[in-house]
C-alpha positions as semicolon CSV with decimal commas, in nm:
position;residue;x (nm);y (nm);z (nm)
1;M;4,834;8,971;11,459
2;K;5,094;9,057;11,196
3;Y;5,412;8,854;11,219
4;I;5,765;8,965;11,150
5;Y;6,083;8,763;11,152
6;L;6,390;8,832;11,362
7;P;6,662;8,972;11,138
8;I;6,866;8,773;10,891
9;L;7,200;8,930;10,793
10;L;7,277;8,938;10,423
11;L;7,597;9,051;10,252
12;L;7,559;9,306;9,978
13;S;7,718;9,210;9,649
14;L;8,059;9,364;9,594
15;T;8,254;9,447;9,282
16;S;8,618;9,515;9,208
17;L;8,742;9,864;9,128
18;Y;9,087;9,950;8,989
19;S;9,234;9,613;9,081
20;Q;9,112;9,625;9,440
21;P;8,779;9,533;9,598
22;E;8,526;9,814;9,613
23;N;8,474;9,768;9,986
24;F;8,846;9,807;10,065
25;T;8,998;10,145;10,156
26;S;9,365;10,221;10,207
27;N;9,644;10,460;10,117
28;Y;9,984;10,381;9,970
29;D;10,229;10,607;10,154
30;N;10,384;10,348;10,386
31;Y;10,649;10,178;10,179
32;N;10,957;9,960;10,230
33;C;11,142;9,932;9,901
34;F;11,161;10,063;9,547
35;A;11,290;9,965;9,202
36;F;11,235;10,073;8,842
37;D;11,319;9,993;8,484
38;D;11,269;10,179;8,156
39;D;10,891;10,134;8,166
40;N;10,768;10,121;8,526
41;Y;10,823;10,215;8,889
42;Y;10,783;9,929;9,138
43;V;10,700;10,014;9,499
44;G;10,690;9,763;9,785
45;L;10,444;9,865;10,055
46;V;10,365;9,732;10,398
47;N;10,026;9,649;10,246
48;G;10,096;9,541;9,891
49;F;10,279;9,599;9,566
50;V;10,232;9,890;9,323
51;V;10,333;9,903;8,957
52;Q;10,319;10,246;8,794
53;E;10,380;10,332;8,430
54;R;10,647;10,599;8,402
55;A;10,502;10,751;8,087
56;T;10,137;10,786;8,190
57;G;10,133;10,759;8,569
58;D;9,870;10,483;8,552
59;Y;9,915;10,229;8,825
60;E;9,796;9,892;8,948
61;Y;9,785;9,779;9,309
62;Y;9,833;9,414;9,406
63;S;9,778;9,250;9,744
64;T;9,637;8,933;9,896
65;L;9,290;9,070;9,814
66;N;9,326;9,062;9,437
67;S;9,618;8,832;9,353
68;D;9,784;8,506;9,454
69;M;10,004;8,685;9,706
70;V;10,001;8,527;10,051
71;G;10,181;8,806;10,239
72;N;10,133;9,182;10,195
73;N;10,444;9,329;10,357
74;V;10,685;9,361;10,063
75;S;11,042;9,362;10,193
76;D;11,255;9,395;9,876
77;I;11,233;9,429;9,496
78;E;11,482;9,363;9,216
79;V;11,457;9,379;8,836
80;Y;11,646;9,077;8,704
81;K;11,668;8,938;8,351
82;G;11,360;9,126;8,233
83;K;11,142;9,021;8,528
84;V;11,058;9,187;8,854
85;Y;11,105;8,980;9,169
86;F;10,981;9,077;9,513
87;T;10,968;8,917;9,856
88;T;10,710;8,940;10,134
89;N;10,682;8,820;10,489
90;S;10,522;8,504;10,350
91;G;10,660;8,429;10,006
92;V;10,853;8,523;9,691
93;Y;10,693;8,642;9,366
94;S;10,772;8,750;9,013
95;F;10,590;9,012;8,808
96;S;10,573;9,043;8,431
97;D;10,311;9,127;8,168
98;G;10,070;9,261;8,428
99;K;10,060;8,942;8,634
100;V;10,192;8,850;8,978
101;E;10,317;8,491;8,991
102;N;10,361;8,306;9,319
103;L;10,686;8,105;9,310
104;D;10,545;7,859;9,566
105;Q;10,768;7,942;9,862
106;D;10,484;8,039;10,098
107;S;10,631;7,854;10,395
108;L;10,929;8,094;10,415
109;S;10,949;8,449;10,547
110;F;11,180;8,667;10,335
111;N;11,378;8,977;10,430
112;G;11,549;9,077;10,108
113;I;11,713;9,005;9,773
114;K;12,073;9,004;9,646
115;L;12,197;8,978;9,287
116;D;12,522;8,815;9,180
117;E;12,711;8,773;8,854
118;N;12,676;8,395;8,848
119;G;12,324;8,384;8,710
120;Y;12,148;8,368;9,046
121;I;11,913;8,596;9,230
122;W;11,929;8,530;9,605
123;F;11,625;8,554;9,832
124;H;11,708;8,547;10,201
125;G;11,541;8,523;10,538
126;N;11,669;8,506;10,894
127;D;11,803;8,151;10,864
128;F;11,816;8,055;10,496
129;L;11,932;8,154;10,148
130;L;11,732;8,066;9,837
131;G;11,905;8,099;9,500
132;Y;11,703;8,112;9,178
133;D;11,834;8,102;8,821
134;G;11,496;8,155;8,655
135;E;11,409;7,786;8,652
136;N;11,552;7,606;8,955
137;F;11,598;7,688;9,322
138;K;11,913;7,631;9,528
139;Y;11,842;7,622;9,902
140;F;12,090;7,669;10,187
141;D;11,978;7,601;10,542
142;L;12,150;7,840;10,785
143;S;11,959;7,730;11,095
144;P;12,263;7,540;11,236
145;F;12,442;7,878;11,255
146;T;12,151;8,089;11,382
147;S;11,921;8,095;11,685
148;H;11,611;8,279;11,804
149;L;11,845;8,569;11,900
150;T;12,026;8,592;11,566
151;S;11,945;8,650;11,201
152;L;12,120;8,684;10,868
153;S;12,213;9,052;10,846
154;E;12,468;9,094;10,563
155;I;12,560;8,922;10,237
156;Y;12,877;9,002;10,042
157;I;12,905;8,831;9,702
158;Y;13,252;8,772;9,553
159;K;13,287;8,546;9,251
160;E;13,137;8,207;9,349
161;Y;13,142;8,289;9,721
162;L;12,877;8,434;9,951
163;W;13,003;8,585;10,276
164;L;12,734;8,583;10,546
165;S;12,724;8,794;10,862
166;I;12,486;8,654;11,120
167;G;12,404;8,928;11,367
168;R;12,255;8,946;11,712
169;Y;12,058;9,228;11,874
170;D;12,360;9,333;12,088
171;N;12,593;9,383;11,788
172;R;12,763;9,045;11,831
173;Y;12,826;8,850;11,511
174;S;12,921;8,512;11,375
175;Y;13,020;8,443;11,016
176;A;12,988;8,182;10,740
177;V;13,093;8,142;10,375
178;I;12,900;7,960;10,101
179;N;13,071;7,816;9,794
180;I;12,799;7,823;9,529
181;N;12,972;7,579;9,293
182;Q;13,036;7,320;9,564
183;D;12,710;7,378;9,756
184;T;12,899;7,400;10,085
185;V;12,852;7,620;10,390
186;K;13,145;7,685;10,625
187;S;13,124;7,859;10,961
188;F;13,418;7,956;11,180
189;T;13,518;7,859;11,530
190;V;13,697;8,104;11,758
191;E;14,023;7,913;11,703
192;E;13,988;7,932;11,323
193;R;13,925;8,304;11,333
194;G;14,201;8,374;11,581
195;F;13,990;8,613;11,789
196;G;13,754;8,545;12,075
197;S;13,526;8,848;12,074
198;D;13,213;8,854;11,860
199;Y;13,157;9,224;11,921
200;R;13,271;9,431;11,624
201;L;13,326;9,798;11,556
202;F;13,287;9,772;11,180
203;L;13,297;9,530;10,890
204;A;13,421;9,627;10,543
205;F;13,466;9,444;10,212
206;S;13,727;9,508;9,943
207;E;13,805;9,282;9,644
208;G;13,757;8,951;9,819
209;I;13,892;9,069;10,154
210;V;13,673;9,100;10,462
211;W;13,800;9,348;10,723
212;N;13,676;9,296;11,077
213;S;13,758;9,555;11,345
214;L;13,706;9,433;11,701
215;S;13,656;9,627;12,020
216;N;13,952;9,488;12,211
217;E;14,150;9,251;11,990
218;G;14,256;9,463;11,694
219;L;14,194;9,418;11,324
220;F;14,147;9,085;11,144
221;K;14,098;9,007;10,778
222;Y;13,964;8,709;10,590
223;D;14,078;8,623;10,237
224;I;13,770;8,464;10,083
225;E;13,943;8,274;9,800
226;A;14,231;8,154;10,018
227;G;13,994;8,076;10,304
228;E;14,237;8,219;10,561
229;W;14,212;8,451;10,860
230;S;14,501;8,674;10,961
231;K;14,558;8,949;11,214
232;E;14,669;9,291;11,096
233;T;14,870;9,545;11,294
234;N;14,896;9,923;11,250
235;R;14,595;9,932;11,025
236;F;14,265;10,114;11,055
237;I;14,348;10,264;11,394
238;L;14,089;10,529;11,485
239;P;14,179;10,817;11,718
240;F;14,050;10,767;12,070
241;G;13,689;10,884;12,106
242;N;13,604;10,844;11,737
243;R;13,353;10,588;11,615
244;I;13,224;10,494;11,271
245;I;12,852;10,579;11,235
246;S;12,793;10,491;10,868
247;N;12,859;10,199;10,639
248;I;13,200;10,172;10,466
249;E;13,230;10,193;10,087
250;T;13,541;10,136;9,872
251;D;13,619;10,346;9,563
252;E;13,803;10,228;9,252
253;S;14,145;10,298;9,403
254;G;14,072;10,084;9,709
255;K;14,027;10,380;9,942
256;M;13,755;10,321;10,202
257;W;13,511;10,603;10,282
258;F;13,286;10,641;10,586
259;I;13,145;10,891;10,837
260;I;13,283;10,916;11,191
261;F;13,160;11,090;11,504
262;D;13,412;11,252;11,737
263;K;13,231;11,201;12,065
264;L;13,513;11,333;12,289
265;G;13,652;11,618;12,082
266;E;13,457;11,851;11,857
267;R;13,148;11,626;11,863
268;V;13,092;11,662;11,488
269;Y;13,035;11,423;11,200
270;K;13,335;11,396;10,967
271;L;13,405;11,231;10,635
272;A;13,707;11,003;10,675
273;T;13,904;10,738;10,483
274;F;14,154;10,460;10,525
275;E;14,431;10,532;10,274
276;N;14,757;10,338;10,258
277;D;14,650;10,157;10,573
278;Q;14,619;10,483;10,764
279;F;14,318;10,657;10,909
280;V;14,265;11,001;10,754
281;V;14,010;11,271;10,824
282;E;13,952;11,444;10,492
283;T;14,022;11,799;10,606
284;K;13,918;11,969;10,284
285;F;13,581;11,794;10,299
286;E;13,555;11,885;10,665
287;K;13,612;12,249;10,574
288;F;13,362;12,222;10,289
289;A;13,102;12,083;10,532
290;A;13,168;12,361;10,785
291;D;13,150;12,636;10,521
292;N;12,819;12,498;10,388
293;D;12,668;12,405;10,727
294;I;12,656;12,036;10,632
295;T;12,617;11,736;10,862
296;W;12,716;11,419;10,678
297;R;12,474;11,127;10,705
298;Q;12,558;10,826;10,487
299;V;12,783;10,694;10,208
300;Y;12,641;10,496;9,914
301;K;12,808;10,317;9,624
302;F;12,655;10,268;9,278
303;G;12,889;10,097;9,037
304;D;13,192;10,327;9,024
305;E;13,015;10,619;9,193
306;L;13,014;10,722;9,559
307;I;12,719;10,930;9,682
308;L;12,713;11,125;10,010
309;S;12,392;11,230;10,182
310;T;12,344;11,492;10,452
311;M;12,111;11,528;10,747
312;S;11,930;11,816;10,576
313;G;11,849;11,631;10,255
314;E;12,129;11,721;10,013
315;Y;12,309;11,462;9,798
316;Y;12,668;11,496;9,672
317;R;12,879;11,294;9,429
318;L;13,248;11,223;9,496
319;V;13,440;11,288;9,173
320;E;13,819;11,244;9,193
321;D;13,826;11,353;9,556
322;E;13,605;11,653;9,478
323;I;13,246;11,703;9,590
324;E;12,972;11,789;9,342
325;L;12,619;11,881;9,451
326;I;12,363;11,653;9,285
327;T;12,024;11,729;9,437
328;D;11,910;11,975;9,699
329;I;11,554;11,863;9,777
330;D;11,479;12,175;9,980
331;T;11,655;12,419;10,206
332;N;11,351;12,540;10,400
333;E;11,226;12,338;10,699
334;V;11,260;11,995;10,536
335;E;11,264;11,657;10,705
336;I;11,286;11,312;10,545
337;T;11,051;11,096;10,752
338;N;11,079;10,774;10,552
339;E;11,287;10,661;10,257
340;T;11,355;10,355;10,046
341;N;11,677;10,220;9,908
342;F;11,846;10,399;9,620
343;Y;11,798;10,214;9,293
344;K;12,004;10,243;8,976
345;N;11,889;10,175;8,621
346;G;12,146;10,265;8,355
347;D;12,246;10,623;8,430
348;E;11,941;10,689;8,647
349;I;11,955;10,681;9,026
350;F;11,628;10,724;9,218
351;R;11,501;10,681;9,569
352;L;11,151;10,725;9,706
353;A;11,114;10,942;10,017
354;N;10,856;11,101;10,242
355;V;10,962;11,464;10,251
356;K;10,802;11,684;10,514
357;R;10,793;12,058;10,448
358;N;10,614;12,304;10,673
359;E;10,415;12,022;10,839
360;S;10,294;11,889;10,500
361;A;10,429;11,548;10,397
362;E;10,452;11,442;10,033
363;I;10,582;11,127;9,865
364;E;10,859;11,228;9,627
365;F;11,114;11,082;9,390
366;I;11,467;11,198;9,456
367;D;11,616;11,183;9,107
368;L;11,992;11,209;9,151
369;E;12,084;11,205;8,783
370;N;11,848;11,482;8,668
371;K;11,889;11,684;8,989
372;K;11,521;11,720;9,067
373;V;11,240;11,601;9,288
374;D;10,905;11,479;9,155
375;N;10,583;11,394;9,338
376;F;10,487;11,030;9,334
377;I;10,167;11,021;9,130
378;I;9,975;10,751;9,318
379;K;9,930;10,964;9,629
380;Q;9,553;10,996;9,663
381;D;9,352;11,306;9,746
382;T;9,156;11,138;10,023
383;Y;9,314;10,870;10,234
384;F;9,345;10,743;10,588
385;P;9,648;10,871;10,778
386;Y;9,744;10,516;10,877
387;L;9,687;10,201;10,684
388;T;9,807;9,951;10,945
389;L;9,482;9,995;11,131
390;G;9,438;9,905;11,493
391;S;9,086;10,042;11,529
392;Y;8,826;10,230;11,328
393;Y;8,515;10,398;11,469
394;K;8,238;10,602;11,312
395;M;7,992;10,809;11,514
396;D;7,785;11,125;11,481
397;G;7,917;11,198;11,133
398;M;8,280;11,172;11,249
399;E;8,540;10,904;11,184
400;F;8,810;10,790;11,424
401;I;9,117;10,592;11,325
402;S;9,420;10,452;11,503
403;R;9,740;10,255;11,466
404;Y;9,668;10,041;11,768
405;Y;9,379;9,837;11,900
406;N;9,139;10,046;12,114
407;N;9,327;10,373;12,069
408;I;9,238;10,690;11,884
409;S;9,512;10,861;11,682
410;R;9,319;11,061;11,424
411;V;8,972;11,209;11,392
412;K;8,806;11,320;11,068
413;K;8,582;11,621;11,107
414;D;8,452;11,832;10,817
415;G;8,666;11,632;10,576
416;D;9,002;11,691;10,748
417;W;9,200;11,442;10,955
418;Q;9,340;11,577;11,280
419;G;9,556;11,432;11,556
420;V;9,378;11,396;11,886
421;S;9,442;11,324;12,251
422;A;9,074;11,386;12,310
423;I;8,828;11,527;12,059
424;G;8,900;11,897;12,026
425;I;9,261;11,874;12,152
426;V;9,508;11,827;11,870
427;N;9,834;11,635;11,907
428;D;9,996;11,317;11,777
429;D;9,942;11,081;12,070
430;G;9,702;10,788;12,069
431;V;9,471;10,750;12,368
432;A;9,276;10,463;12,520
433;V;8,910;10,451;12,417
434;K;8,617;10,272;12,577
435;I;8,251;10,246;12,480
436;D;8,016;10,200;12,774
437;E;7,690;10,005;12,786
438;K;7,500;10,314;12,666
439;G;7,719;10,363;12,362
440;D;7,902;10,671;12,493
441;Y;8,275;10,704;12,423
442;Y;8,536;10,766;12,689
443;F;8,898;10,858;12,623
444;H;9,178;10,828;12,871
445;D;9,507;11,009;12,817
446;E;9,609;11,141;13,159
447;Y;9,264;11,299;13,176
448;L;8,934;11,118;13,130
449;Y;8,716;11,261;12,853
450;K;8,361;11,180;12,757
451;Y;8,248;11,207;12,397
452;F;7,874;11,228;12,333
453;K;7,681;11,348;12,026
454;G;7,973;11,527;11,863
455;T;8,119;11,704;12,167
456;S;8,378;11,609;12,426
457;E;8,393;11,693;12,795
458;K;8,700;11,676;13,020
459;L;8,587;11,493;13,335
460;F;8,888;11,459;13,566
461;R;9,259;11,382;13,578
462;F;9,386;11,034;13,656
463;S;9,736;10,939;13,550
464;P;9,885;10,629;13,716
465;E;10,235;10,530;13,613
466;F;10,151;10,172;13,511
467;L;9,793;10,170;13,384
468;G;9,667;9,826;13,282
469;S;9,306;9,891;13,181
470;V;9,016;10,135;13,194
471;D;8,649;10,035;13,185
472;V;8,329;10,237;13,227
473;F;8,009;10,100;13,377
474;D;7,698;10,238;13,548
475;D;7,819;10,600;13,563
476;N;8,154;10,498;13,712
477;V;8,498;10,462;13,563
478;N;8,731;10,186;13,685
479;F;9,110;10,196;13,661
480;Y;9,318;9,880;13,694
481;Y;9,683;9,968;13,758
482;S;10,001;9,914;13,959
483;Y;10,205;10,161;14,163
484;R;10,542;10,185;14,333
485;I;10,570;10,100;14,701
486;G;10,824;10,284;14,918
487;S;11,120;10,496;14,808
488;H;11,222;10,248;14,539
489;D;11,585;10,235;14,631
490;V;11,725;9,905;14,508
491;N;11,748;9,660;14,797
492;Y;12,005;9,384;14,842
493;N;11,797;9,142;14,635
494;L;11,782;9,392;14,349
495;Q;11,404;9,407;14,379
496;R;11,166;9,699;14,365
497;E;10,820;9,638;14,503
498;F;10,498;9,730;14,327
499;G;10,140;9,726;14,446
500;V;9,822;9,683;14,244
501;R;9,490;9,867;14,270
502;I;9,143;9,885;14,124
503;S;9,013;10,239;14,176
504;Q;8,655;10,339;14,093
505;Y;8,551;10,703;14,041
506;D;8,228;10,874;13,948
507;F;8,227;11,118;13,658
508;K;8,295;11,411;13,894
509;G;8,624;11,254;13,997
510;Q;8,509;11,136;14,339
511;K;8,647;10,799;14,449
512;T;8,364;10,552;14,516
513;M;8,560;10,230;14,575
514;E;8,916;10,099;14,588
515;L;9,075;9,754;14,613
516;T;9,446;9,693;14,675
517;Q;9,676;9,397;14,727
518;E;9,562;9,395;15,091
519;D;9,215;9,273;14,986
520;N;9,150;8,901;14,962
521;C;9,042;8,926;14,599
522;I;9,385;9,051;14,497
523;S;9,631;8,924;14,756
524;S;9,623;8,561;14,642
525;W;9,768;8,650;14,302
526;Y;9,960;8,961;14,400
527;E;10,277;8,798;14,531
528;I;10,403;8,652;14,203
529;G;10,443;8,982;14,019
530;K;10,491;9,240;14,292
531;Y;10,858;9,299;14,210
532;S;10,824;9,379;13,841
533;T;10,570;9,549;13,621
534;Y;10,750;9,421;13,314
535;Y;10,671;9,053;13,351
536;H;10,296;9,119;13,374
537;G;10,261;8,898;13,679
538;S;10,018;9,020;13,940
539;V;10,041;9,365;13,786
540;P;9,737;9,443;13,569
541;S;9,693;9,289;13,228
542;D;9,327;9,362;13,142
543;M;8,992;9,419;13,311
544;K;8,637;9,393;13,177
545;I;8,315;9,478;13,359
546;D;8,014;9,268;13,263
547;N;7,645;9,360;13,243
548;Y;7,603;9,287;13,614
549;G;7,893;9,500;13,735
550;N;8,133;9,210;13,799
551;K;8,498;9,300;13,744
552;W;8,693;9,036;13,551
553;C;9,064;9,084;13,624
554;L;9,323;8,920;13,402
555;T;9,686;8,873;13,513
556;W;9,983;8,676;13,391
557;T;9,885;8,387;13,614
558;S;9,509;8,402;13,663
559;L;9,161;8,524;13,574
560;N;8,941;8,638;13,861
561;K;8,586;8,770;13,886
562;I;8,502;9,020;14,162
563;D;8,134;9,096;14,227
564;G;7,979;9,406;14,384
565;N;8,010;9,258;14,734
566;I;8,382;9,191;14,682
567;N;8,325;8,818;14,656
568;C;8,579;8,646;14,435
569;T;8,564;8,365;14,183
570;Y;8,900;8,214;14,092
571;F;8,909;8,007;13,776
572;N;9,134;7,703;13,809
573;F;9,290;7,631;13,472
574;E;9,453;7,319;13,338
575;R;9,828;7,296;13,388
576;D;10,108;7,184;13,162
577;E;10,388;6,939;13,239
578;E;10,578;7,209;13,430
579;N;10,268;7,282;13,638
580;E;10,211;7,619;13,470
581;A;9,850;7,725;13,433
582;I;9,731;7,740;13,072
583;K;9,498;8,040;13,087
584;P;9,372;8,310;12,852
585;N;9,603;8,603;12,786
586;Q;9,321;8,803;12,627
587;I;8,958;8,848;12,732
588;A;8,658;8,993;12,544
589;Y;8,304;9,046;12,670
590;S;7,982;9,011;12,469
591;R;7,732;9,254;12,618
592;Y;7,444;9,120;12,411
593;Q;7,511;8,761;12,510
594;G;7,619;8,844;12,865
595;K;7,915;8,613;12,807
596;M;8,288;8,646;12,878
597;Y;8,528;8,491;12,628
598;G;8,905;8,449;12,638
599;R;9,186;8,335;12,412
600;N;9,528;8,176;12,442
601;D;9,683;8,093;12,106
602;N;9,424;7,871;11,932
603;I;9,215;7,798;12,242
604;V;8,897;8,003;12,295
605;Y;8,736;7,999;12,640
606;S;8,374;8,065;12,740
607;F;8,322;8,141;13,110
608;G;8,025;8,062;13,332
609;D;7,973;8,157;13,693
610;T;8,239;7,926;13,832
611;N;8,365;7,715;13,542
612;Y;8,468;7,742;13,180
613;R;8,443;7,561;12,849
614;K;8,689;7,576;12,565
615;A;8,720;7,510;12,193
616;N;9,020;7,477;11,963
617;S;9,012;7,686;11,644
618;E;9,195;7,411;11,455
619;D;8,901;7,183;11,525
620;M;8,633;7,448;11,476
621;V;8,750;7,630;11,161
622;D;9,071;7,451;11,058
623;G;9,294;7,748;11,130
624;E;9,517;7,926;11,381
625;L;9,392;8,238;11,561
626;N;9,557;8,578;11,592
627;F;9,266;8,796;11,714
628;I;8,979;8,807;11,958
629;G;8,790;9,129;12,027
630;E;8,459;9,277;12,126
631;S;8,270;9,507;11,892
632;N;8,037;9,794;11,974
633;D;7,747;9,577;11,854
634;G;7,796;9,382;12,177
635;L;7,930;9,068;12,010
636;V;8,272;8,902;12,012
637;Y;8,470;8,821;11,697
638;V;8,775;8,603;11,632
639;A;9,003;8,592;11,329
640;T;9,247;8,341;11,188
641;T;9,604;8,400;11,073
642;D;9,496;8,354;10,711
643;G;9,246;8,640;10,742
644;R;8,907;8,479;10,805
645;L;8,661;8,646;11,043
646;F;8,409;8,467;11,266
647;R;8,138;8,586;11,503
648;L;8,111;8,384;11,826
649;N;7,744;8,302;11,862
650;T;7,842;8,043;12,124
651;I;8,161;7,858;12,208
652;D;8,033;7,580;11,978
653;S;7,889;7,801;11,701
654;W;8,128;8,022;11,503
655;E;7,956;8,219;11,223
656;R;8,173;8,300;10,920
657;I;8,168;8,665;10,806
658;P;8,278;8,678;10,438
659;L;8,495;8,987;10,380
660;I;8,580;8,998;10,008
661;E;8,358;8,845;9,742
662;G;8,523;8,543;9,584
663;K;8,811;8,546;9,834
664;E;8,789;8,286;10,108
665;K;9,112;8,397;10,281
666;I;9,247;8,752;10,267
667;H;9,585;8,656;10,425
668;A;9,595;8,973;10,634
669;N;9,587;9,025;11,009
670;I;9,254;9,153;11,143
671;R;9,288;9,409;11,425
672;N;8,938;9,530;11,521
673;V;8,567;9,515;11,428
674;F;8,321;9,804;11,454
675;R;7,960;9,844;11,340
676;S;7,795;10,162;11,218
677;E;7,437;10,127;11,093
678;D;7,439;9,852;10,828
679;T;7,817;9,832;10,780
680;L;8,071;9,622;10,965
681;Y;8,410;9,797;10,953
682;V;8,695;9,546;10,976
683;S;9,036;9,700;11,052
684;T;9,325;9,504;10,903
685;E;9,699;9,546;10,866
686;I;9,649;9,644;10,502
687;G;9,355;9,881;10,535
688;L;8,984;9,899;10,607
689;I;8,733;9,646;10,476
690;K;8,367;9,750;10,481
691;V;8,127;9,456;10,500
692;H;7,783;9,583;10,404
693;Q;7,498;9,401;10,575
694;K;7,128;9,471;10,563
695;I;6,830;9,355;10,765
696;T;6,554;9,196;10,561
697;S;6,178;9,201;10,640
698;V;6,222;9,402;10,960
699;E;6,316;9,734;10,805
700;N;5,992;9,757;10,607
701;S;5,776;9,663;10,902
702;S;5,604;9,939;11,092
703;T;5,493;9,944;11,452
704;E;5,137;10,017;11,332
705;E;5,116;9,665;11,188
706;L;5,185;9,513;11,529
707;D;4,942;9,464;11,818
708;A;5,137;9,684;12,065
709;N;5,270;10,038;12,042
710;V;5,584;10,202;12,182
711;F;5,565;10,564;12,294
712;P;5,771;10,773;12,240
713;N;5,946;10,620;11,943
714;P;6,237;10,686;11,889
715;V;6,313;10,616;12,256
716;G;6,537;10,806;12,494
717;N;6,594;10,650;12,837
718;T;6,239;10,516;12,898
719;F;5,924;10,427;12,706
720;N;5,568;10,303;12,758
721;L;5,420;10,004;12,580
722;T;5,044;9,999;12,513
723;G;4,839;9,705;12,391
724;F;5,028;9,438;12,584
725;E;5,076;9,334;12,946
726;G;5,289;9,060;13,100
727;E;5,646;8,941;13,061
728;A;5,820;9,029;12,733
729;V;6,168;8,992;12,583
730;I;6,378;9,261;12,411
731;Y;6,604;9,156;12,120
732;N;6,864;9,360;11,934
733;S;6,881;9,391;11,556
734;F;7,105;9,081;11,537
735;G;6,848;8,859;11,702
736;A;7,039;8,841;12,030
737;K;6,835;8,844;12,351
738;I;6,900;9,157;12,557
739;K;6,675;9,133;12,860
740;S;6,335;9,022;12,989
741;V;6,098;9,295;13,111
742;E;5,766;9,303;13,290
743;I;5,522;9,522;13,094
744;T;5,301;9,728;13,326
745;N;5,183;10,085;13,327
746;N;5,525;10,198;13,450
747;D;5,802;10,334;13,228
748;I;6,040;10,072;13,089
749;N;6,403;10,180;13,148
750;V;6,639;10,118;12,855
751;S;6,895;10,389;12,937
752;K;7,183;10,141;12,925
753;L;7,104;10,013;12,575
754;P;7,323;10,135;12,286
755;A;7,155;10,325;12,004
756;G;6,992;10,097;11,748
757;I;6,685;9,902;11,643
758;Y;6,518;9,670;11,897
759;F;6,229;9,423;11,892
760;I;5,989;9,311;12,165
761;T;5,834;8,965;12,166
762;D;5,621;8,774;12,409
763;Q;5,758;8,473;12,592
764;S;5,666;8,248;12,299
765;G;5,870;8,458;12,056
766;N;5,574;8,626;11,884
767;P;5,672;8,983;11,780
768;I;5,463;9,253;11,949
769;A;5,654;9,580;11,895
770;K;5,960;9,749;11,751
771;F;6,143;10,062;11,867
772;V;6,447;10,271;11,785
773;K;6,683;10,371;12,068
774;E;6,850;10,710;12,021
């Protein structure tokens, strides 16, 4: 007998290409911020940092994959004293001479940068300010003035003072002032301010004066140098029904400019000012806008210049109360879908924008000084539509890509990306996708679609209002959802009642089974969440169906297993000090292992018939978790917050999957894992990483060398095995046991196996045959 070995997975060697790993694919059209100097453009992306030479167009891309960056989402950039500084969600960095330097502030999450005239560059987050003079840091802790509902939203720098606006989601604000020279932070009580309301209409700054307009208490000002609040009368009074919809900028004469919306009168956008303490609608500009069919959008200030933008993409300069057209980016079906800040260097003023013309989007420079628009050179010819990947799939020569986990947003066919709701129907909506035990794809987006061997088939319509989960098993599709009960008029307790159902249909749309809150399996955990679908109580969270047809139902409060006879297993979880159950809020099923896993923060659960075991990722791999998910190879993967990927062989055995050669941690969130042939596709927040794996020894083995023979081979739904009788075991190409079979003269049914390579051994583990499942 010839012997073969069950497969060993090996990583192919990888090399770097153009400053990024060869096995990494992404595009660069999702950006946050922009700056430039005489030599380079600097672009901050959601997935890295790009430096492009202005003269040649050559560029370099930096991320956590090829530099010392810890975070990829670049929030702001400034050129300061000959260096470039940029902030990310996990640090602050400088760039010069082709090198990114980590300034060792990885424990902080930064939102932006401000420059002052005192020799400091200020990096700020939600609850701190970090000043840097090129050598030393000056740190101000703002946490005593902030909370989980607030964050630092505005900074106004005047001489040695920093005015801070600390905003809340509902437009309520508190304020503080920092004296840089004295290293002091002062906040204001209601009594000190003289007004009780935190809700403001607008905030404006003019030569050391802060103007604060309140909804019901009038106008107040704060003199920064004097440190005094005072109430103003007869100033900045807007006509009834008008509201300010832009920022406020002050010109050299002290006149304040802004855009208002007359919501009760003509319902138009107008350019207005406060001049000599009086509100004025600039009638000549209003007439100019009407004559030129202009809708004003925003006011910007650069040094002594004021720039006006319009909804249709024009930019104007205010020159001595006259308007001068600077740049008209297009007048034919144009839409700006994304844009960065304006940035000024000498006499040049640029911004980077996504400009959509006739359904075709391009990245363009809006060059205000030279009155032109240029394409941004680093846009690539072939790229993925989205780089913040949720899921990536590859099947039958087609590629599928999405923003979100287990959804399809784009399909690539014949080289072109198209939007899909189901394959063959083009739109921009993502849809739920499931892969059944046979490897077929099913899409749900109001209708259920089946995708098989390159074609899609509309099966039937099912569109519940609050769908929790869809799963396909044994030629049936199961929907786990909630529904409204009664007329839904609000009762005296301000409660609306919801029910919950599991409905099972065959592929012809005929209902084959249904469970509701009246059934014992559901009623015990139905009561807690029946009044709200938004708290995810007894309303559906997720459902998985295992190899045996058991339905595992996850809710806010419980995990329950329902078998084919409607018998229920309730898992009793440990409780915290407040007697709340600590249970998984995600579940993932390994079809090859026949094992259900779950996750809650850093705890991973493994479930048996009636009990569970658990492991802590901090003990197992010295890291915190942010992902658990099942792959189409039938295995379950977990990932850490620092970007390491592990395959769960068992709850006690986590196998490390190296992603980038020479990089232990990629510091990027992992969203999904998918296998196609010998490649593991790992979807991350910064792009797609392709981990090439190959099977040694097995691939060169032929069935003729073995004692038994499979016919036909490749296999469809059944096959015969000659040369062996008795009990045998089928393994997949990863060495995982699939099932035990009794070898007789009858056909062996493998219709539920996914396509792939399989091996048959006897009970002692001796290989006897190999087959390929189509």
